[in-house]
Tab-separated table of C-alpha atoms in Angstrom:
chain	number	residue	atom	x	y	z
A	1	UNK	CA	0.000	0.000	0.000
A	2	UNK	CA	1.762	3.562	-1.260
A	3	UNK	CA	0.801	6.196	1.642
A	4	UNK	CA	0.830	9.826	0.581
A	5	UNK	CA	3.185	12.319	1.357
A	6	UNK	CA	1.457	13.209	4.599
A	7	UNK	CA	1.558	9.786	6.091
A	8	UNK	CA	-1.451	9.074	5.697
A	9	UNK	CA	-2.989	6.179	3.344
A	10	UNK	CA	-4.646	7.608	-0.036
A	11	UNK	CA	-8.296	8.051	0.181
A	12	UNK	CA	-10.656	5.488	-1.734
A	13	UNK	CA	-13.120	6.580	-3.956
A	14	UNK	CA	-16.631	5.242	-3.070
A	15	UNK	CA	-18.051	3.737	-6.075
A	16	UNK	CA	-21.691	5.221	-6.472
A	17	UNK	CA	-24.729	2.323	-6.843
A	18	UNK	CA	-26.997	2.929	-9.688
A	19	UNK	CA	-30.214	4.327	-8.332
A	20	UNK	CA	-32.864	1.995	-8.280
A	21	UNK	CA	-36.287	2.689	-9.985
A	22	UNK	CA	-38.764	3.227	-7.372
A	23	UNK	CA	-42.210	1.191	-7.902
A	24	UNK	CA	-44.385	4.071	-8.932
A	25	UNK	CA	-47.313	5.277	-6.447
A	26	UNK	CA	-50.630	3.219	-6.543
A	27	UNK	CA	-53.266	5.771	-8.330
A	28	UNK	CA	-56.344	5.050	-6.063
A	29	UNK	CA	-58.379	6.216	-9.419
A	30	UNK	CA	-56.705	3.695	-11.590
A	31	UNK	CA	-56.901	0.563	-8.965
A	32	UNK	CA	-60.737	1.479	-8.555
A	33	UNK	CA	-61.089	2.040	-12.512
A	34	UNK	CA	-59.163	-1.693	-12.482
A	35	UNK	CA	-61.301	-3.340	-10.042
A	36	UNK	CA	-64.598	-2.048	-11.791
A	37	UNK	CA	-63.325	-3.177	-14.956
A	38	UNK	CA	-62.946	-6.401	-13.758
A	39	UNK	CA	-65.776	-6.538	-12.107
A	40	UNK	CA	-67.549	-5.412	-15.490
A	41	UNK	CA	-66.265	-8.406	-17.495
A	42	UNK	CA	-67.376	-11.486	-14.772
A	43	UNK	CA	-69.799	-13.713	-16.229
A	44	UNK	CA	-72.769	-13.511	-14.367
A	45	UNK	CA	-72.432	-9.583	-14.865
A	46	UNK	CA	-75.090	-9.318	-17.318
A	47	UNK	CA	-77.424	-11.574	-15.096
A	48	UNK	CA	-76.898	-9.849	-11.707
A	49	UNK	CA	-77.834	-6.580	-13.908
A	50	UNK	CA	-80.837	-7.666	-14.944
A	51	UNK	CA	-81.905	-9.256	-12.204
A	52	UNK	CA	-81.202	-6.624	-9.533
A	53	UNK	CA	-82.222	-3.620	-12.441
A	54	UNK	CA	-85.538	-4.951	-13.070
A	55	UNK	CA	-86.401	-5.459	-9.676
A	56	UNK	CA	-85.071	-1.878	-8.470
A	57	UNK	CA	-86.886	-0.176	-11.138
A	58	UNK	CA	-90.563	-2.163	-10.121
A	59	UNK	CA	-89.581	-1.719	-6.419
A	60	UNK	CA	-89.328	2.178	-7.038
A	61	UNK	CA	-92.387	2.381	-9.745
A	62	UNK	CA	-94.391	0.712	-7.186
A	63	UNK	CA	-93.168	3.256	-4.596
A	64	UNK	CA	-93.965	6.317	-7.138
A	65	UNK	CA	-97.536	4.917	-8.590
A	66	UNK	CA	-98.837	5.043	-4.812
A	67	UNK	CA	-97.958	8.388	-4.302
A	68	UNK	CA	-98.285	9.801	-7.819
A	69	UNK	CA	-102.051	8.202	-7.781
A	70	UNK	CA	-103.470	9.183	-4.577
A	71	UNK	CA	-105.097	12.303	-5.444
A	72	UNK	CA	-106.569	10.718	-9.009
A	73	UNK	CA	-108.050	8.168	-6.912
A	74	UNK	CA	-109.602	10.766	-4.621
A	75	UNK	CA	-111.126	12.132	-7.507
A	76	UNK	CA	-112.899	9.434	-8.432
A	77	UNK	CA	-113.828	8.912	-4.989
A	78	UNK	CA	-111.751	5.709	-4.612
A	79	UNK	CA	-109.657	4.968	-1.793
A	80	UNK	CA	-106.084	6.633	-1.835
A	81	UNK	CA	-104.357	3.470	-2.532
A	82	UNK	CA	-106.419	1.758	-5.217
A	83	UNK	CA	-104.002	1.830	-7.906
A	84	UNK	CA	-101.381	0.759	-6.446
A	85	UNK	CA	-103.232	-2.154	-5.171
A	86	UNK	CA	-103.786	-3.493	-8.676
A	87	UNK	CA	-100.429	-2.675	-9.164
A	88	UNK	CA	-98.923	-4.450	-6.646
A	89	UNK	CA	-101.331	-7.464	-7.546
A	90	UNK	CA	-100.055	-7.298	-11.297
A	91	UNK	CA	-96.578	-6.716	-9.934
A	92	UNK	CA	-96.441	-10.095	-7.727
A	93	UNK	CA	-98.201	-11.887	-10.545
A	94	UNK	CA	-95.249	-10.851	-13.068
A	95	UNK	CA	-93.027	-11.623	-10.633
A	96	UNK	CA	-94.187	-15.084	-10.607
A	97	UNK	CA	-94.088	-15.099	-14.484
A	98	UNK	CA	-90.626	-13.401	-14.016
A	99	UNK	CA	-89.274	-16.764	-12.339
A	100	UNK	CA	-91.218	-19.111	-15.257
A	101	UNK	CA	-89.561	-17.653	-18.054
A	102	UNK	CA	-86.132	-17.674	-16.271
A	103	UNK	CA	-86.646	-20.926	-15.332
A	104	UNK	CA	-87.666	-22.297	-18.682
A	105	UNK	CA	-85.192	-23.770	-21.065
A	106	UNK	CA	-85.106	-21.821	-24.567
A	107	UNK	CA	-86.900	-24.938	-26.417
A	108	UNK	CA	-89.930	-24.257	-24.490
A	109	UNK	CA	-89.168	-20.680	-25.546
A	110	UNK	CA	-89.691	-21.334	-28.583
A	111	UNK	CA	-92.431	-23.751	-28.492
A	112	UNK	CA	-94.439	-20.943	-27.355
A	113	UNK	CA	-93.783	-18.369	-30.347
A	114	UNK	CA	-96.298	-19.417	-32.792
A	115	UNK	CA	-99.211	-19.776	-30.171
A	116	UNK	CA	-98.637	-16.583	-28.632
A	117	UNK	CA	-98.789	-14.628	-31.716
A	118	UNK	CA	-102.193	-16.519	-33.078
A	119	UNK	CA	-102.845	-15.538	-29.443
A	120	UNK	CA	-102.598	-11.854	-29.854
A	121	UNK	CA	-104.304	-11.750	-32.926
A	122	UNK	CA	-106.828	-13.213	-32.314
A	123	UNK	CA	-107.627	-10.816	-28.900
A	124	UNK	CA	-106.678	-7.763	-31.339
A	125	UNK	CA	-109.307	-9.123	-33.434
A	126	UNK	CA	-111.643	-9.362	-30.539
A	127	UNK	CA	-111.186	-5.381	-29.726
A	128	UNK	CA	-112.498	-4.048	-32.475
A	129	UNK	CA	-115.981	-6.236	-31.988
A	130	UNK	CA	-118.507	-4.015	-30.617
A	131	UNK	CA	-119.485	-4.572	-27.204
A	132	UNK	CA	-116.505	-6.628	-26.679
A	133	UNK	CA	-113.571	-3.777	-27.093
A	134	UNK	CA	-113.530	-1.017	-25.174
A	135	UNK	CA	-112.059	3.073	-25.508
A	136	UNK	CA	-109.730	4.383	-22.817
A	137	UNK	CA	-108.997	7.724	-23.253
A	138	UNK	CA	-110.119	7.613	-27.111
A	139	UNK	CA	-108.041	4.388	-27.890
A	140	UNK	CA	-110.354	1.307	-29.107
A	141	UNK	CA	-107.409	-1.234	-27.577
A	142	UNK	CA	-108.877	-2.736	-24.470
A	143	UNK	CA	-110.921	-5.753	-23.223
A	144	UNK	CA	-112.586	-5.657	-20.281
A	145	UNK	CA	-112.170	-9.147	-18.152
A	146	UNK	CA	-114.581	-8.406	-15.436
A	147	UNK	CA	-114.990	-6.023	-12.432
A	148	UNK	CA	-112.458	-3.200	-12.937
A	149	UNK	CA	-109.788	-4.960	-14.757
A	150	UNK	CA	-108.995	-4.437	-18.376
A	151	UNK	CA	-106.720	-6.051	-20.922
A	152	UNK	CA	-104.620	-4.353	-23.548
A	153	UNK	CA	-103.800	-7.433	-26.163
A	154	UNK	CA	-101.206	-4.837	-28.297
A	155	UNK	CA	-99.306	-5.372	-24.713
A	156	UNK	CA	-98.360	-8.880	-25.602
A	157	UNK	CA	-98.577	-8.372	-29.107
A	158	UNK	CA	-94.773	-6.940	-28.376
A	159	UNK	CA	-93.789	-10.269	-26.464
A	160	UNK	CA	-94.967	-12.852	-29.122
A	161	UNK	CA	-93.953	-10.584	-32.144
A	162	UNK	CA	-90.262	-10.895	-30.356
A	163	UNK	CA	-90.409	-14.449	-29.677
A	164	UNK	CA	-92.260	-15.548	-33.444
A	165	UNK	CA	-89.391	-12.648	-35.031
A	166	UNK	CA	-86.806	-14.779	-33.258
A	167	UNK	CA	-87.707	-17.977	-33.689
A	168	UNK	CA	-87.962	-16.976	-37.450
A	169	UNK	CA	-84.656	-16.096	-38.017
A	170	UNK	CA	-82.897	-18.224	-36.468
A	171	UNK	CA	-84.193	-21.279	-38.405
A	172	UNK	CA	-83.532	-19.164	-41.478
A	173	UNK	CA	-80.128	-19.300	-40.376
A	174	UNK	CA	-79.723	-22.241	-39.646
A	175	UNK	CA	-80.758	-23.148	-43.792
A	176	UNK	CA	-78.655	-19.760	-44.021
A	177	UNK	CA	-81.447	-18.026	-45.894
A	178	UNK	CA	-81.064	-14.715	-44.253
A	179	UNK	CA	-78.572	-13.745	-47.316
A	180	UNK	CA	-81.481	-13.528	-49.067
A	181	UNK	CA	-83.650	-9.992	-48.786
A	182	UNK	CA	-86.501	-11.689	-49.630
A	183	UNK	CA	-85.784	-14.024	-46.652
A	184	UNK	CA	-85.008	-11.300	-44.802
A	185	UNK	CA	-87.807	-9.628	-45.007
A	186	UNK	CA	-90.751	-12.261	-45.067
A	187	UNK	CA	-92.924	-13.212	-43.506
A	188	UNK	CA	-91.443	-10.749	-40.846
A	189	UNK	CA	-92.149	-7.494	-42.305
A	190	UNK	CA	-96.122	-8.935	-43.585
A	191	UNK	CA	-96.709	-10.044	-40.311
A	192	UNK	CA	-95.683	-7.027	-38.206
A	193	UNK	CA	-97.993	-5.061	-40.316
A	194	UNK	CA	-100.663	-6.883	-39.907
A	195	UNK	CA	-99.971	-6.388	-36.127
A	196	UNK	CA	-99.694	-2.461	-36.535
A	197	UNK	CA	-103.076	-1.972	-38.873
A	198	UNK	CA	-104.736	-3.994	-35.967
A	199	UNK	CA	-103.103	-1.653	-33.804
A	200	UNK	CA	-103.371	1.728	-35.344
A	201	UNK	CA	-107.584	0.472	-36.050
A	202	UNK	CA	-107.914	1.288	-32.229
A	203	UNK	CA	-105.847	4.646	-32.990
A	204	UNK	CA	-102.692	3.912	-30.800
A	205	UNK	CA	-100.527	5.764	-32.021
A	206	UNK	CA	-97.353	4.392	-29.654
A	207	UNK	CA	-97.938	1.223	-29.374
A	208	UNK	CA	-97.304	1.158	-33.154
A	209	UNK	CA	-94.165	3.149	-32.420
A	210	UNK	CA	-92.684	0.581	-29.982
A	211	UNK	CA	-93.551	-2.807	-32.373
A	212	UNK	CA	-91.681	-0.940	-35.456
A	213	UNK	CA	-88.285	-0.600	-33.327
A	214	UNK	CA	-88.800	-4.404	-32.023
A	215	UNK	CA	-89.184	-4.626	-35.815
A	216	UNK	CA	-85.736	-2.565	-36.947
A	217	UNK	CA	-84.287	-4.487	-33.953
A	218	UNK	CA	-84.573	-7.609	-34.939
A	219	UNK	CA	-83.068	-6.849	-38.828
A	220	UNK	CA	-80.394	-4.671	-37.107
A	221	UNK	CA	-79.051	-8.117	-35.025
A	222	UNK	CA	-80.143	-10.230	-38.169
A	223	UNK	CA	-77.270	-8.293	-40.416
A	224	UNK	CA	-79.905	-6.621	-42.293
A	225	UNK	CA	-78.141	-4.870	-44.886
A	226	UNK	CA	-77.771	-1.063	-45.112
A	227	UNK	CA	-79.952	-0.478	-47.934
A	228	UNK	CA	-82.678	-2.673	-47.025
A	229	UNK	CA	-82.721	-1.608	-43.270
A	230	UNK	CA	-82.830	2.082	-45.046
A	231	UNK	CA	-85.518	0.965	-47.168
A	232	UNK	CA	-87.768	-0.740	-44.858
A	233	UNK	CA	-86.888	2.621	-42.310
A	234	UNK	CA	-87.947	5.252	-45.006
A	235	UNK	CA	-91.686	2.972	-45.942
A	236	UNK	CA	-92.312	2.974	-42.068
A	237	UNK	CA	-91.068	6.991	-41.774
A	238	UNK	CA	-93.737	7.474	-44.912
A	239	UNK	CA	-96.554	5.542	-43.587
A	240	UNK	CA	-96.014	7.513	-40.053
A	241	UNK	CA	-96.125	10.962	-41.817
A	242	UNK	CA	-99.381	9.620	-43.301
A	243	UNK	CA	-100.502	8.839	-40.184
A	244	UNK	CA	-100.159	11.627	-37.995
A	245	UNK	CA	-100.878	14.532	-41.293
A	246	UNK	CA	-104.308	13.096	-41.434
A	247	UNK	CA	-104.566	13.312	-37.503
A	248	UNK	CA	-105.454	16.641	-35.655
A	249	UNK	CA	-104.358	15.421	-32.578
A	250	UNK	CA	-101.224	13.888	-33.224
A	251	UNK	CA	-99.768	17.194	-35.630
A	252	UNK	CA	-100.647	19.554	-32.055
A	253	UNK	CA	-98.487	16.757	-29.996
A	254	UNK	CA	-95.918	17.784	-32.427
A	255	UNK	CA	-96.336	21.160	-32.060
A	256	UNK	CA	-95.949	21.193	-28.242
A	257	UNK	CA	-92.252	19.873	-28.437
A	258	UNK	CA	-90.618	21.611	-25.558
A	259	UNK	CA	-93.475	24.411	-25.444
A	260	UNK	CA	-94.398	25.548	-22.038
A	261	UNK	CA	-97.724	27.252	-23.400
A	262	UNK	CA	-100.260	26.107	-20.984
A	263	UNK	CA	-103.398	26.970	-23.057
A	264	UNK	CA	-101.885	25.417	-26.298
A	265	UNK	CA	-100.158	22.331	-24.533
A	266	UNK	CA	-101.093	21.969	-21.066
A	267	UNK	CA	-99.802	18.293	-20.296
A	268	UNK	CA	-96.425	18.912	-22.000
A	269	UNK	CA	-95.923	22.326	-20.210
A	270	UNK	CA	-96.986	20.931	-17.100
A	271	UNK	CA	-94.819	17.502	-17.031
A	272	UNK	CA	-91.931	20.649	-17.796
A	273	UNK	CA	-93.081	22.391	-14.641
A	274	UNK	CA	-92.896	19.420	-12.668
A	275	UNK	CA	-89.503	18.542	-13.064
A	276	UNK	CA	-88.217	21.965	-13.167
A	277	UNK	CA	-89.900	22.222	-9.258
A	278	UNK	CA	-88.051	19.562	-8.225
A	279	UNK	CA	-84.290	20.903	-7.804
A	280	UNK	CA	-81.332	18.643	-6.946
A	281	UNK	CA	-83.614	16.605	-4.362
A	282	UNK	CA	-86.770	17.127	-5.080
A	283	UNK	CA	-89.545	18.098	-2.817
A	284	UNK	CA	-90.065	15.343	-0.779
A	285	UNK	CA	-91.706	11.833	-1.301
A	286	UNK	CA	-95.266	12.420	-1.607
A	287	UNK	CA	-95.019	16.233	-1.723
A	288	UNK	CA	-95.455	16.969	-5.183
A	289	UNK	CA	-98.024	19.972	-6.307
A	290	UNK	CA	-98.604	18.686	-10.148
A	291	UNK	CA	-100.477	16.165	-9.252
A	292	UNK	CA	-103.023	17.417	-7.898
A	293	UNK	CA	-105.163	17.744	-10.896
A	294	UNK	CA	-103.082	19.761	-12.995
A	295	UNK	CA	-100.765	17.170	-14.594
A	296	UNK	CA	-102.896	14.466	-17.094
A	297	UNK	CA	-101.925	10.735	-16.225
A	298	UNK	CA	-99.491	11.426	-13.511
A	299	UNK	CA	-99.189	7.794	-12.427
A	300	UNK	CA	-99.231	6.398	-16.047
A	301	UNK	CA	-97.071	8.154	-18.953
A	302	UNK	CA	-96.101	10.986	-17.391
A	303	UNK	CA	-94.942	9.192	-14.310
A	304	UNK	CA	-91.084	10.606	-14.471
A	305	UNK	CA	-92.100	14.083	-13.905
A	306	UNK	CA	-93.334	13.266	-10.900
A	307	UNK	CA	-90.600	11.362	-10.013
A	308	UNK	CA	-88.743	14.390	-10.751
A	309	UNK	CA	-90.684	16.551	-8.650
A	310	UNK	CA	-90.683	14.761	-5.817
A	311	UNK	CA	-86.842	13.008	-5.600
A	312	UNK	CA	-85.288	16.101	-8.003
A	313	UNK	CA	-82.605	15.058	-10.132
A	314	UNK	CA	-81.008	12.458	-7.786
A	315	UNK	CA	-84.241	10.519	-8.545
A	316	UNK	CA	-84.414	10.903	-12.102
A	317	UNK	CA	-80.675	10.162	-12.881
A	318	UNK	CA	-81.376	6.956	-10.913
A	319	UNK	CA	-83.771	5.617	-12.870
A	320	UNK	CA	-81.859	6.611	-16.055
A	321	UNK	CA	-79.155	4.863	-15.001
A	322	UNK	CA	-80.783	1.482	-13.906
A	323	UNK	CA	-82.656	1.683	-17.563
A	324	UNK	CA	-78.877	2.178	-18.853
A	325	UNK	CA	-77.740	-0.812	-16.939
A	326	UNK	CA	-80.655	-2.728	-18.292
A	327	UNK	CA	-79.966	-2.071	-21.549
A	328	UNK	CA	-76.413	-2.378	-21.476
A	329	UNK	CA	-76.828	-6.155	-19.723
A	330	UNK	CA	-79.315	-7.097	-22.739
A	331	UNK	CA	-76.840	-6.193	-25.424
A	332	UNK	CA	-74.369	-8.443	-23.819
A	333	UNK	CA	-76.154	-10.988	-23.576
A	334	UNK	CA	-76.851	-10.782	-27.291
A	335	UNK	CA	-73.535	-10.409	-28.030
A	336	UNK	CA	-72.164	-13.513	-26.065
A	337	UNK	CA	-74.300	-16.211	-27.130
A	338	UNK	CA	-73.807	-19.068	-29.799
A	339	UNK	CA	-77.486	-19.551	-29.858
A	340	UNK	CA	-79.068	-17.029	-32.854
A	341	UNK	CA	-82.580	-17.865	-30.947
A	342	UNK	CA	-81.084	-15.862	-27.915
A	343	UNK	CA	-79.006	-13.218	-29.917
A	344	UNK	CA	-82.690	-12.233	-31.626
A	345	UNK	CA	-84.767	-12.862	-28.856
A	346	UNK	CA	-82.172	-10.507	-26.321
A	347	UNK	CA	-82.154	-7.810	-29.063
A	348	UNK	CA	-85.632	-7.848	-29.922
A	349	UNK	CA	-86.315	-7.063	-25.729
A	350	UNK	CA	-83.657	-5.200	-25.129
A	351	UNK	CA	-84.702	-2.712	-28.178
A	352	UNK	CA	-88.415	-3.031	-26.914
A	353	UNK	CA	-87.538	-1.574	-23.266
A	354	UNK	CA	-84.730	0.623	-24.443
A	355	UNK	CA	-87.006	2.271	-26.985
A	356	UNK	CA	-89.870	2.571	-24.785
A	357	UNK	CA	-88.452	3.884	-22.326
A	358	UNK	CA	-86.709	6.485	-24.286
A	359	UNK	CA	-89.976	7.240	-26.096
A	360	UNK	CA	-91.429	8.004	-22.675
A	361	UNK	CA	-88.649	10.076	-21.168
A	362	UNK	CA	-88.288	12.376	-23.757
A	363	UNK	CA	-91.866	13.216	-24.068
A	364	UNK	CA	-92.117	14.249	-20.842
A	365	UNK	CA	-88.561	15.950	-21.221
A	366	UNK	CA	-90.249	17.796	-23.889
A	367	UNK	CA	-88.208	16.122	-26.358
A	368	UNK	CA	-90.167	14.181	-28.310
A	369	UNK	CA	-93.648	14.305	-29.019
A	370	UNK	CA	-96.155	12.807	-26.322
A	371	UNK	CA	-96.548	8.840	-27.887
A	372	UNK	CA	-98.995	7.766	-25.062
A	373	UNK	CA	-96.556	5.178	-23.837
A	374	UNK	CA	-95.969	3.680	-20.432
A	375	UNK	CA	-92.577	3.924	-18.865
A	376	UNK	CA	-91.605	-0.294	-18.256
A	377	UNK	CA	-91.973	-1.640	-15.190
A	378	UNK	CA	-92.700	1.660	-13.810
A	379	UNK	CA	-95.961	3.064	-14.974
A	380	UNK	CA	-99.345	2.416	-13.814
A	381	UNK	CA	-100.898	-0.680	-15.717
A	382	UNK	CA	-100.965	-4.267	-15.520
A	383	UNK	CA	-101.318	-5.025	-19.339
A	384	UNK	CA	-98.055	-3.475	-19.601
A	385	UNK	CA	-96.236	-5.137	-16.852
A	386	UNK	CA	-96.695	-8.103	-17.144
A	387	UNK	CA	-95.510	-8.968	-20.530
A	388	UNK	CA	-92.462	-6.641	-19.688
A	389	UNK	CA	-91.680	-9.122	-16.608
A	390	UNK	CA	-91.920	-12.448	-18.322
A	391	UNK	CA	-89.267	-10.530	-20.834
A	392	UNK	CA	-87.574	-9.822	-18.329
A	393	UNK	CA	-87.059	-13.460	-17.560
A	394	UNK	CA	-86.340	-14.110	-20.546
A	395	UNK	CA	-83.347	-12.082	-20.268
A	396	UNK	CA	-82.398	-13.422	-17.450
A	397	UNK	CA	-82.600	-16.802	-18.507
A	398	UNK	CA	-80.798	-16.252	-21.667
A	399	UNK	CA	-77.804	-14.976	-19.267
A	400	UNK	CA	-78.171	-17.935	-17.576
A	401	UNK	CA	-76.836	-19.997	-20.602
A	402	UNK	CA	-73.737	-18.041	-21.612
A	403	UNK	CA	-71.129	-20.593	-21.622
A	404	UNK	CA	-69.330	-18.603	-18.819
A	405	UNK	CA	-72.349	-17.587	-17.031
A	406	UNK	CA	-72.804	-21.586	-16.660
A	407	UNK	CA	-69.273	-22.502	-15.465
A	408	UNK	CA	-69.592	-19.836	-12.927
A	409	UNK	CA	-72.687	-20.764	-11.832
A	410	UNK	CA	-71.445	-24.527	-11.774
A	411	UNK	CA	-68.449	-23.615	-9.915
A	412	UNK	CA	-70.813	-22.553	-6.613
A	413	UNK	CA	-71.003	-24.551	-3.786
A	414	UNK	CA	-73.169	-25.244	-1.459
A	415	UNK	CA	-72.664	-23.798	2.133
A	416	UNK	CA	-73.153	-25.370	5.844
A	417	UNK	CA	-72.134	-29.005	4.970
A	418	UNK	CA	-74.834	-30.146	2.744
A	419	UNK	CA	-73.935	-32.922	0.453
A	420	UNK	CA	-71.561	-32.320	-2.935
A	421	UNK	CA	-72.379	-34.159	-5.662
A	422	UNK	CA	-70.356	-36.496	-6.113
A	423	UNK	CA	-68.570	-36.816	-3.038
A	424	UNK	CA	-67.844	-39.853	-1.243
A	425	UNK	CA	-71.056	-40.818	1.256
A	426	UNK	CA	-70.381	-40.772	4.710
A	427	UNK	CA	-71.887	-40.288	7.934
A	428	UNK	CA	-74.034	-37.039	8.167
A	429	UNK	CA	-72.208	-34.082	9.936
A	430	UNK	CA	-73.643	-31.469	12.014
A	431	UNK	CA	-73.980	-27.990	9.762
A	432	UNK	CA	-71.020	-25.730	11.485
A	433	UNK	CA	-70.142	-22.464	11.061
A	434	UNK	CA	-66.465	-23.281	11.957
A	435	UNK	CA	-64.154	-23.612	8.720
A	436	UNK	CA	-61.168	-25.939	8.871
A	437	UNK	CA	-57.828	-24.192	7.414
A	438	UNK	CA	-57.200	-27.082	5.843
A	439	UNK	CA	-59.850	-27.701	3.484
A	440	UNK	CA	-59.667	-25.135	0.185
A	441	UNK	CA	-62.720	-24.234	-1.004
A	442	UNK	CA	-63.262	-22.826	-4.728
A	443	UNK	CA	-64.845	-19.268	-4.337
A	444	UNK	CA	-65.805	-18.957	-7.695
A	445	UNK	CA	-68.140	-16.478	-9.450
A	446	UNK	CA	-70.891	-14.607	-7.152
């Protein structure tokens, strides 16, 4: 070792370590963005959607026809809560029909396509008899069925002209016809019009609306090229031009698009009051002031305004969003499956809700022109709801079968010590509540 000239021994140079990268900070945003992403794409997604969505948006309709019906029923010196006893009896009934079509395999489905629609037909046909159809509110599109229930038949005209549409198609795909316009196009396109001049005989107006999207719908999943979709889009815009020129009534509902004249438009300008009174949240449940006889069909089609008036924007935005989940879960579910059945009958639903409800909420938004359509499975009337619940099930069934919906569901098991199948026998245990460390269990999809 060389010392320096001082004595003492050279000094050594310290050899500087490379910094090291530091893991970069955890973004709370992007791990919460991460975990709802992934939380997005599990199978049973779709099915806990509809499930819960559906149920929240009856739950709160249920809720809002009670206190949006009260002072009608008062009117007509009925007790406060008779409309939303028949709705909660229609509502309990659907749910029951809910759980059959969820729980019914897609053969059965089917089986049911071609009897439903002679079905409807047949009780269209029956409306338009004298003394057997009845007028609600200048509509010739009811039945009466004894005491103070009625029937609308164009109701579940919707449901079996999705199923029959459906059913069609697929088998034409499955002979791979649909490359053909003329298979394309018939018998569906015959057929629905015969269901809209039955329809638009009684003069509704939006019920005829709603079939002709289930209509575009189901050509829109079925590949329907551009040029015929445009083609069968522009007859159907002509015919409805036809339609509502010749009609008094239906050129002033055009007329009142976001008006707030009362003398002109009274129901439009009022449903535009309503929500405008209602703030960030609302007035209180029960509180609302447009009900009480100045707002036309406050528990029926113009429903949201209420809702607007008396749980303000919070309220509103909730229900927007639950119809956006709904519709968001049915277009998966059309997406995923193998089955062309499924992919038709999911897009043929989820286009009649989606449609309907937008119809609805933009009328009373002032948006679109007042259609005289309920908002699903939230509006006042049991003709409505219950074909919207058994489609409903179907959805819910149909997200059932995915092929990953299935595994998921497959991969559950059952809790408390009931028996696996499968498993070896042995003697019956206690249930416990105590689990053993050393026994994995699979957690799977929930």
């Amino acid at each position: 070792m060389v010392s320096s000239r001082t004595g003492r021994p050279p000094l050594q140079r310290v050899t500087r370590r490379p910094p090291v990268a530091r893991p970069p900070r955890d973004n709370p945003v992007r791990r919460l963005l991460t975990r709802a992403r992934r939380a997005w794409d599990r199978p049973l997604t779709a099915y806990y959607l509809i499930l819960g969505g559906s149920l929240l948006i009856t739950v709160l309709g249920l809720v809002m026809v009670y206190s949006a019906s009260q002072i009608t029923a008062l009117q007509l010196s009925l007790p406060g809560s008779y409309f939303f006893r028949k709705q909660f009896l229609a509502a309990t009934i659907g749910a029951g029909l809910l759980f059959l079509a969820s729980r019914m395999p897609v053969k059965l489905h089917r089986a049911l396509a071609y009897p439903m629609l002679a079905g409807s037909v047949f009780l269209m046909i029956l409306v338009q008899i004298p003394g057997i159809g009845m007028a609600v509110n200048g509509n010739q599109n009811w039945i009466s069925v004894g005491g103070p229930f009625q029937l609308q038949p164009s109701e579940f005209g919707k449901l079996a002209l999705v199923l029959w549409g459906a059913d069609l198609l697929a088998r034409k795909q499955d002979k791979r016809l649909l490359t053909q316009w003329k298979h394309m196009l018939v018998p569906l396109v015959p057929v629905t019009f015969m269901l809209l001049g039955l329809i638009m005989l009684g003069g509704d107006m939006g019920t005829a609306i709603i079939l002709t999207a289930i209509l575009f719908g189901l050509l829109w999943v079925a590949g329907a090229p551009t040029r015929l979709f445009v083609g069968v889009l522009s007859v159907a815009a002509l015919i409805g031009v036809l339609l509502i020129k010749t009609s008094d009534n239906r050129m002033a509902r055009f007329t009142c698009l976001g008006s707030t004249d009362v003398d002109q438009c009274w129901q439009a300008a009022h449903g535009i009051y309503a929500l405008a009174s209602g703030g960030l949240f609302g007035s209180g449940l029960g509180a609302s002031v447009e009900k009480w006889g100045q707002l036309p069909e406050a528990h029926t089609d113009f429903i949201f305004a209420v809702t607007g008036e008396e749980l303000g924007l919070a309220g509103t935005l909730s229900v927007l969003t639950l119809f956006a989940a709904l519709g968001y879960a049915g277009i998966r579910v059309a997406g995923r499956t193998e089955d062309p059945f499924v992919r038709y009958a999911a897009g043929g639903v989820t286009t009649w809700i989606t449609a309907q409800a937008v119809i609805n909420i933009g009328a009373v938004l002032g948006l679109l022109p007042i259609a005289g359509v309920p908002l699903p499975l939230f509006s006042y009337g049991g003709s409505a709801l219950l074909p919207t619940m058994f489609a409903i099930g179907l959805l819910i069934a149909f997200a059932r079968e995915e092929p990953a919906a299935r595994a998921a569901l497959a991969m559950r098991q059952p809790r408390f010590g009931r028996k696996r199948a499968g498993g070896p026998k042995g003697p019956r245990r206690r249930n416990t509540m105590r689990r053993r460390a050393s026994v994995a269990r699979s957690s799977g999809e929930r």
